[in-house]
Short mmCIF file of C-alpha atoms in Angstrom, two decimals:
data_model
loop_
_atom_site.label_atom_id
_atom_site.label_comp_id
_atom_site.label_asym_id
_atom_site.label_seq_id
_atom_site.Cartn_x
_atom_site.Cartn_y
_atom_site.Cartn_z
CA MET A 1 0.00 0.00 0.00
CA LYS A 2 2.84 2.40 0.86
CA ASN A 3 4.49 1.65 -2.48
CA LEU A 4 1.22 2.34 -4.29
CA ILE A 5 0.85 5.70 -2.55
CA LYS A 6 4.47 6.53 -3.33
CA HIS A 7 3.95 5.75 -7.02
CA ILE A 8 0.80 7.88 -7.13
CA VAL A 9 2.63 10.80 -5.50
CA PHE A 10 5.56 10.50 -7.92
CA PHE A 11 3.08 10.36 -10.81
CA LEU A 12 1.05 13.37 -9.70
CA LEU A 13 3.92 15.56 -8.50
CA PRO A 14 5.16 16.61 -11.99
CA ILE A 15 1.56 17.39 -13.00
CA PHE A 16 1.06 19.64 -9.98
CA LEU A 17 4.40 21.32 -10.64
CA ILE A 18 3.49 22.03 -14.25
CA VAL A 19 0.05 23.37 -13.26
CA GLY A 20 1.68 25.50 -10.57
CA LEU A 21 4.13 26.99 -13.07
CA ILE A 22 1.30 27.72 -15.51
CA LEU A 23 -0.61 29.48 -12.73
CA LEU A 24 2.40 31.74 -12.19
CA LEU A 25 2.65 32.73 -15.86
CA PRO A 26 1.78 36.41 -16.38
CA LEU A 27 -1.14 36.73 -18.76
CA ASN A 28 -0.42 38.40 -22.07
CA LYS A 29 -3.49 40.59 -22.41
CA GLU A 30 -3.18 40.89 -26.17
CA PHE A 31 -3.27 37.11 -26.48
CA ALA A 32 -6.08 36.87 -23.91
CA PHE A 33 -8.44 39.29 -25.64
CA HIS A 34 -7.72 37.65 -29.00
CA PHE A 35 -8.27 34.23 -27.43
CA ILE A 36 -11.99 35.01 -26.97
CA LYS A 37 -12.30 35.54 -30.73
CA GLY A 38 -15.61 34.25 -32.02
CA ASN A 39 -17.53 35.61 -29.05
CA CYS A 40 -19.48 38.86 -29.40
CA TYR A 41 -18.53 39.72 -33.00
CA ASN A 42 -14.82 39.33 -32.11
CA HIS A 43 -15.30 42.37 -29.90
CA GLY A 44 -12.52 41.26 -27.58
CA GLU A 45 -9.99 42.40 -30.18
CA TRP A 46 -11.54 45.85 -30.21
CA LEU A 47 -11.54 46.05 -26.40
CA TYR A 48 -7.83 45.27 -26.34
CA GLU A 49 -7.02 47.85 -29.02
CA ARG A 50 -9.12 50.60 -27.40
CA ILE A 51 -7.81 50.05 -23.88
CA PHE A 52 -4.19 49.06 -24.43
CA GLU A 53 -3.07 50.39 -27.83
CA ASN A 54 -5.26 53.32 -28.87
CA GLU A 55 -3.75 56.53 -27.51
CA THR A 56 -7.05 58.42 -27.69
CA PRO A 57 -8.16 59.22 -24.12
CA VAL A 58 -11.34 57.76 -22.67
CA ASP A 59 -13.25 60.52 -20.88
CA VAL A 60 -16.55 58.66 -20.46
CA ALA A 61 -16.65 54.86 -20.43
CA PHE A 62 -19.82 52.78 -20.57
CA ILE A 63 -19.35 49.29 -19.14
CA GLY A 64 -21.91 46.51 -19.33
CA SER A 65 -23.33 43.68 -21.38
CA SER A 66 -24.63 43.52 -24.95
CA ARG A 67 -27.48 45.77 -23.82
CA THR A 68 -24.96 48.58 -23.40
CA LEU A 69 -23.14 47.49 -26.57
CA HIS A 70 -26.30 48.06 -28.64
CA ALA A 71 -27.84 50.96 -26.69
CA VAL A 72 -24.97 53.44 -26.53
CA ASN A 73 -23.88 54.81 -29.88
CA ASP A 74 -20.70 56.38 -28.54
CA LYS A 75 -19.84 58.20 -31.77
CA VAL A 76 -23.28 59.82 -32.03
CA LEU A 77 -23.27 60.65 -28.31
CA GLU A 78 -19.84 62.24 -28.59
CA GLU A 79 -21.06 64.38 -31.50
CA LEU A 80 -24.20 65.40 -29.60
CA VAL A 81 -22.21 66.48 -26.55
CA LEU A 82 -19.96 68.65 -28.73
CA GLN A 83 -22.88 70.11 -30.67
CA LYS A 84 -25.11 70.86 -27.67
CA THR A 85 -22.55 71.84 -25.03
CA GLY A 86 -19.33 72.65 -26.91
CA ASN A 87 -17.44 70.10 -24.80
CA LYS A 88 -15.16 67.60 -26.54
CA LEU A 89 -15.49 64.27 -24.74
CA ASN A 90 -14.04 60.97 -25.86
CA VAL A 91 -16.81 58.44 -25.24
CA ALA A 92 -16.11 54.70 -25.33
CA ASN A 93 -18.72 51.96 -25.29
CA LEU A 94 -16.96 49.04 -23.59
CA GLY A 95 -20.01 46.78 -23.50
CA PHE A 96 -19.51 43.09 -24.22
CA CYS A 97 -22.01 40.32 -24.92
CA GLN A 98 -23.53 38.42 -22.02
CA GLN A 99 -23.95 39.55 -18.46
CA GLY A 100 -21.33 38.80 -15.85
CA ARG A 101 -20.03 41.24 -13.27
CA ASN A 102 -16.66 39.48 -13.09
CA PHE A 103 -15.91 40.13 -16.77
CA GLN A 104 -16.97 43.76 -16.43
CA TYR A 105 -14.70 44.11 -13.39
CA SER A 106 -11.73 42.77 -15.38
CA VAL A 107 -12.41 45.22 -18.23
CA LEU A 108 -12.65 48.08 -15.74
CA LYS A 109 -9.42 47.02 -14.03
CA ASP A 110 -7.53 47.03 -17.33
CA LEU A 111 -9.12 50.33 -18.34
CA LEU A 112 -8.01 52.11 -15.17
CA LYS A 113 -4.45 50.86 -15.62
CA HIS A 114 -4.20 52.56 -19.00
CA LYS A 115 -6.73 55.42 -19.03
CA HIS A 116 -8.14 57.89 -16.53
CA PRO A 117 -11.78 58.55 -17.42
CA SER A 118 -13.73 61.39 -15.87
CA LEU A 119 -16.79 59.18 -15.59
CA VAL A 120 -17.56 55.45 -15.72
CA VAL A 121 -21.17 54.50 -16.39
CA ILE A 122 -22.03 51.01 -15.13
CA GLU A 123 -24.96 49.14 -16.59
CA ILE A 124 -27.67 47.79 -14.32
CA THR A 125 -30.55 45.58 -15.42
CA GLU A 126 -33.72 44.15 -13.91
CA ASP A 127 -31.76 41.95 -11.50
CA GLU A 128 -28.25 40.52 -11.24
CA GLN A 129 -26.89 37.64 -13.30
CA ARG A 130 -25.82 35.07 -10.73
CA SER A 131 -23.33 33.21 -12.94
CA SER A 132 -19.80 33.77 -14.11
CA HIS A 133 -19.23 35.27 -17.54
CA GLN A 134 -17.90 32.55 -19.82
CA SER A 135 -14.96 34.72 -20.95
CA PHE A 136 -13.99 36.09 -17.52
CA PRO A 137 -11.23 33.54 -16.76
CA TYR A 138 -9.68 34.07 -20.20
CA ILE A 139 -8.94 37.77 -19.64
CA ALA A 140 -8.76 37.99 -15.84
CA ASP A 141 -5.62 38.29 -13.73
CA MET A 142 -5.03 35.00 -11.96
CA ILE A 143 -5.35 36.65 -8.55
CA ASP A 144 -8.94 37.59 -9.41
CA VAL A 145 -9.77 34.05 -10.46
CA LEU A 146 -8.22 32.54 -7.34
CA THR A 147 -9.76 35.00 -4.87
CA ALA A 148 -13.29 34.89 -6.28
CA PRO A 149 -15.87 33.53 -3.83
CA PHE A 150 -14.91 29.86 -3.56
CA LEU A 151 -18.34 28.53 -2.71
CA ASN A 152 -19.90 29.00 -6.12
CA ALA A 153 -20.66 26.67 -8.99
CA TYR A 154 -18.16 28.33 -11.34
CA TYR A 155 -14.96 28.40 -9.33
CA LEU A 156 -13.35 25.20 -10.61
CA SER A 157 -14.43 25.68 -14.22
CA ASP A 158 -13.12 29.26 -14.18
CA LEU A 159 -9.84 28.04 -12.72
CA MET A 160 -9.49 25.40 -15.43
CA LYS A 161 -10.20 27.99 -18.13
CA ALA A 162 -7.60 30.33 -16.63
CA ILE A 163 -5.04 27.52 -16.70
CA ASN A 164 -6.05 26.65 -20.27
CA VAL A 165 -5.57 30.16 -21.67
CA ARG A 166 -2.10 30.37 -20.10
CA TRP A 167 -1.19 26.97 -21.51
CA GLU A 168 -2.36 28.05 -24.97
CA GLN A 169 -0.41 31.28 -24.56
CA LEU A 170 2.71 29.30 -23.70
CA LYS A 171 2.32 27.12 -26.80
CA PHE A 172 1.65 30.17 -28.95
CA THR A 173 4.75 31.93 -27.65
CA LEU A 174 7.17 28.99 -27.83
CA ILE A 175 5.92 27.14 -30.90
CA PHE A 176 3.85 29.28 -33.24
CA LYS A 177 5.55 32.63 -32.62
CA THR A 178 3.21 34.46 -35.01
CA LYS A 179 2.16 38.07 -34.68
CA LEU A 180 -1.39 38.86 -33.60
CA ASN A 181 -3.08 41.22 -36.02
CA SER A 182 -6.21 43.27 -35.52
CA ASN A 183 -8.26 45.48 -37.82
CA GLN A 184 -10.32 46.81 -34.91
CA LYS A 185 -8.83 50.31 -34.81
CA SER A 186 -11.97 52.40 -34.31
CA ASN A 187 -12.42 54.66 -31.28
CA TYR A 188 -16.02 53.46 -30.98
CA GLY A 189 -17.42 50.17 -29.70
CA TYR A 190 -21.12 50.54 -30.49
CA GLY A 191 -22.71 47.40 -31.97
CA SER A 192 -24.54 48.57 -35.06
CA MET A 193 -27.61 46.51 -36.05
CA ASP A 194 -30.62 47.30 -38.28
CA ARG A 195 -32.68 44.18 -37.58
CA VAL A 196 -36.22 44.69 -36.21
CA ALA A 197 -37.69 42.43 -33.53
CA THR A 198 -40.82 40.42 -34.23
CA PRO A 199 -44.02 40.93 -32.18
CA ASP A 200 -43.67 37.38 -30.83
CA GLU A 201 -40.16 38.15 -29.51
CA ILE A 202 -41.42 41.26 -27.76
CA GLN A 203 -44.33 39.42 -26.15
CA GLN A 204 -42.27 36.42 -25.01
CA ASN A 205 -39.65 38.72 -23.46
CA ARG A 206 -42.33 40.63 -21.56
CA ALA A 207 -43.72 37.40 -20.09
CA TYR A 208 -40.24 36.10 -19.24
CA TRP A 209 -39.14 39.15 -17.26
CA ASN A 210 -42.48 39.51 -15.49
CA ARG A 211 -41.84 35.98 -14.17
CA ARG A 212 -38.13 36.35 -13.49
CA ILE A 213 -38.30 39.45 -11.29
CA LEU A 214 -40.43 37.43 -8.89
CA ARG A 215 -37.56 35.09 -8.03
CA ASP A 216 -36.43 34.98 -4.42
CA HIS A 217 -33.77 37.41 -3.16
CA SER A 218 -34.59 37.48 0.56
CA SER A 219 -34.03 33.89 1.71
CA ASP A 220 -30.62 32.53 2.70
CA ILE A 221 -30.21 30.74 -0.62
CA GLY A 222 -31.31 33.83 -2.54
CA ARG A 223 -28.81 36.05 -0.73
CA TYR A 224 -26.11 33.42 -1.21
CA LEU A 225 -26.68 33.33 -4.98
CA ASP A 226 -26.74 37.13 -5.20
CA HIS A 227 -23.47 37.40 -3.29
CA TYR A 228 -21.45 36.29 -6.32
CA PRO A 229 -22.26 39.20 -8.68
CA PHE A 230 -22.27 41.75 -5.86
CA TYR A 231 -18.78 40.65 -4.82
CA PHE A 232 -17.53 41.94 -8.17
CA VAL A 233 -19.76 45.01 -8.09
CA GLN A 234 -18.15 45.96 -4.78
CA LYS A 235 -14.64 45.31 -6.12
CA SER A 236 -15.42 47.57 -9.07
CA ILE A 237 -16.61 50.36 -6.79
CA GLU A 238 -13.53 50.03 -4.59
CA LEU A 239 -11.31 50.23 -7.67
CA LEU A 240 -13.07 53.35 -8.95
CA LYS A 241 -12.82 55.07 -5.58
CA LYS A 242 -9.15 54.14 -5.23
CA ASN A 243 -8.46 55.73 -8.62
CA GLN A 244 -10.68 58.72 -7.78
CA VAL A 245 -12.90 58.18 -10.81
CA GLU A 246 -16.49 59.38 -10.73
CA PHE A 247 -19.08 56.73 -11.51
CA CYS A 248 -22.82 56.30 -11.84
CA PHE A 249 -25.31 53.60 -12.80
CA LEU A 250 -27.52 53.37 -15.87
CA PHE A 251 -30.55 51.11 -16.11
CA VAL A 252 -30.55 49.63 -19.61
CA PRO A 253 -33.90 47.89 -20.17
CA THR A 254 -35.26 45.28 -22.49
CA SER A 255 -38.38 46.01 -24.53
CA ASN A 256 -40.57 45.14 -21.52
CA PRO A 257 -42.29 48.42 -20.56
CA ASP A 258 -43.47 47.02 -17.21
CA ILE A 259 -40.01 47.09 -15.58
CA LYS A 260 -38.43 50.52 -15.24
CA GLU A 261 -35.71 49.87 -12.65
CA SER A 262 -33.65 47.13 -11.02
CA VAL A 263 -35.00 45.18 -8.06
CA PHE A 264 -31.73 46.27 -6.40
CA ASN A 265 -32.21 49.94 -7.23
CA ARG A 266 -32.04 51.05 -3.59
CA TYR A 267 -28.65 49.33 -3.22
CA TYR A 268 -27.28 51.18 -6.25
CA GLU A 269 -28.74 54.51 -5.18
CA ASN A 270 -26.80 54.23 -1.92
CA LEU A 271 -23.59 54.01 -3.95
CA ALA A 272 -24.02 56.62 -6.67
CA SER A 273 -26.48 58.38 -8.96
CA CYS A 274 -28.83 56.07 -10.87
CA TYR A 275 -30.16 56.99 -14.29
CA SER A 276 -32.56 55.10 -16.50
CA ILE A 277 -33.30 54.54 -20.15
CA SER A 278 -37.05 54.26 -19.65
CA PRO A 279 -38.53 51.41 -21.72
CA SER A 280 -41.92 53.16 -21.78
CA ASN A 281 -40.34 55.76 -24.10
CA TYR A 282 -39.40 53.08 -26.63
CA GLN A 283 -42.48 50.92 -27.07
CA ASN A 284 -42.37 50.94 -30.87
CA GLY A 285 -41.22 47.51 -31.95
CA ASP A 286 -39.13 48.96 -34.79
CA LEU A 287 -36.67 50.39 -32.23
CA TRP A 288 -35.47 46.93 -31.15
CA LEU A 289 -33.26 44.47 -33.00
CA ASP A 290 -34.60 41.74 -30.73
CA ALA A 291 -36.57 41.82 -27.51
CA SER A 292 -33.54 42.74 -25.38
CA HIS A 293 -31.45 45.09 -27.51
CA PHE A 294 -31.94 48.39 -29.30
CA ASN A 295 -31.26 48.60 -33.01
CA ASN A 296 -29.70 51.58 -34.77
CA LYS A 297 -32.95 53.52 -34.85
CA GLY A 298 -33.51 52.94 -31.15
CA ALA A 299 -29.94 53.81 -30.19
CA GLN A 300 -30.21 57.08 -32.13
CA LEU A 301 -33.15 58.10 -29.92
CA VAL A 302 -31.44 56.82 -26.76
CA ALA A 303 -28.47 59.10 -27.47
CA ASP A 304 -30.64 62.18 -26.82
CA GLU A 305 -31.68 60.77 -23.45
CA LEU A 306 -28.08 59.92 -22.56
CA LEU A 307 -26.98 63.44 -23.43
CA GLY A 308 -29.27 64.80 -20.71
CA PHE A 309 -27.82 62.68 -17.93
CA LEU A 310 -24.22 63.39 -19.04
CA GLU A 311 -24.97 67.10 -18.85
CA ASP A 312 -26.16 66.62 -15.28
CA GLU A 313 -23.45 64.21 -14.15
CA LEU A 314 -20.52 66.13 -15.64
CA CYS A 315 -22.06 69.62 -15.24
CA LEU A 316 -21.70 70.29 -18.95
CA SER A 317 -22.85 73.61 -20.29
CA ARG A 318 -22.11 75.78 -23.28
#
């Protein structure tokens, strides 16, 4: 039996050593953001270019999911601010497909290492997504993967993904040695779409969210599940305060006109100003590319509403 244990230890020891060394590898962010290619219109490449390579400042950054990606036409908003107030602001839509506070935290962390925005606008929705973003471990610093709340269903899978991306990076560096190229050089991250949602999509979305907002948040299990996203919300707020960057929250709705704010709105209001894109102002179905995202026509109208809250938040005036 002792010999068997000894053989198992000798067999496993090199594996643990290799995994340990991979864990210590610094993550090449260019490789990491390119590694998530194929997700969200290859928008990871653009995020890398805008944050790390593009020398244009970021004065106002919008951070969130695909709702932000399709709601905030940063180029149009930038032009409106200049036209209406005479202020030149560099606006960057850093939204990325799928919800996940951990991914948004990682984007914010990288942003604040390379830019110093005057304002960060953080998306809020009807409630909080309780799961990990599938691309979080691919772009996150290892310390953020390791120190995430351990008692969650995503910890081990996120850890394995973080190990995988570093292993692929090592192979890429030592074997392939090719240069990563990107054509994503624009200052603007808005996701342009002309599609129009069908009436059935609108109706199904309305029914879905009217059911979902009724889910439990007050029991022990409800609070436990909500702890995961709020852990990263709190880390984001701490990071913004440490860097002395002003921030606020923006409710970005779906096409459901019945829900006008987050179920956690009081929590957010205790942290900073909360603004809202009111869904009741956008009930025409031709403003939505699907039931959850604005199309180009909708985003054009949203830009006027966003201009008003930027004027208030940044005290802009001609």
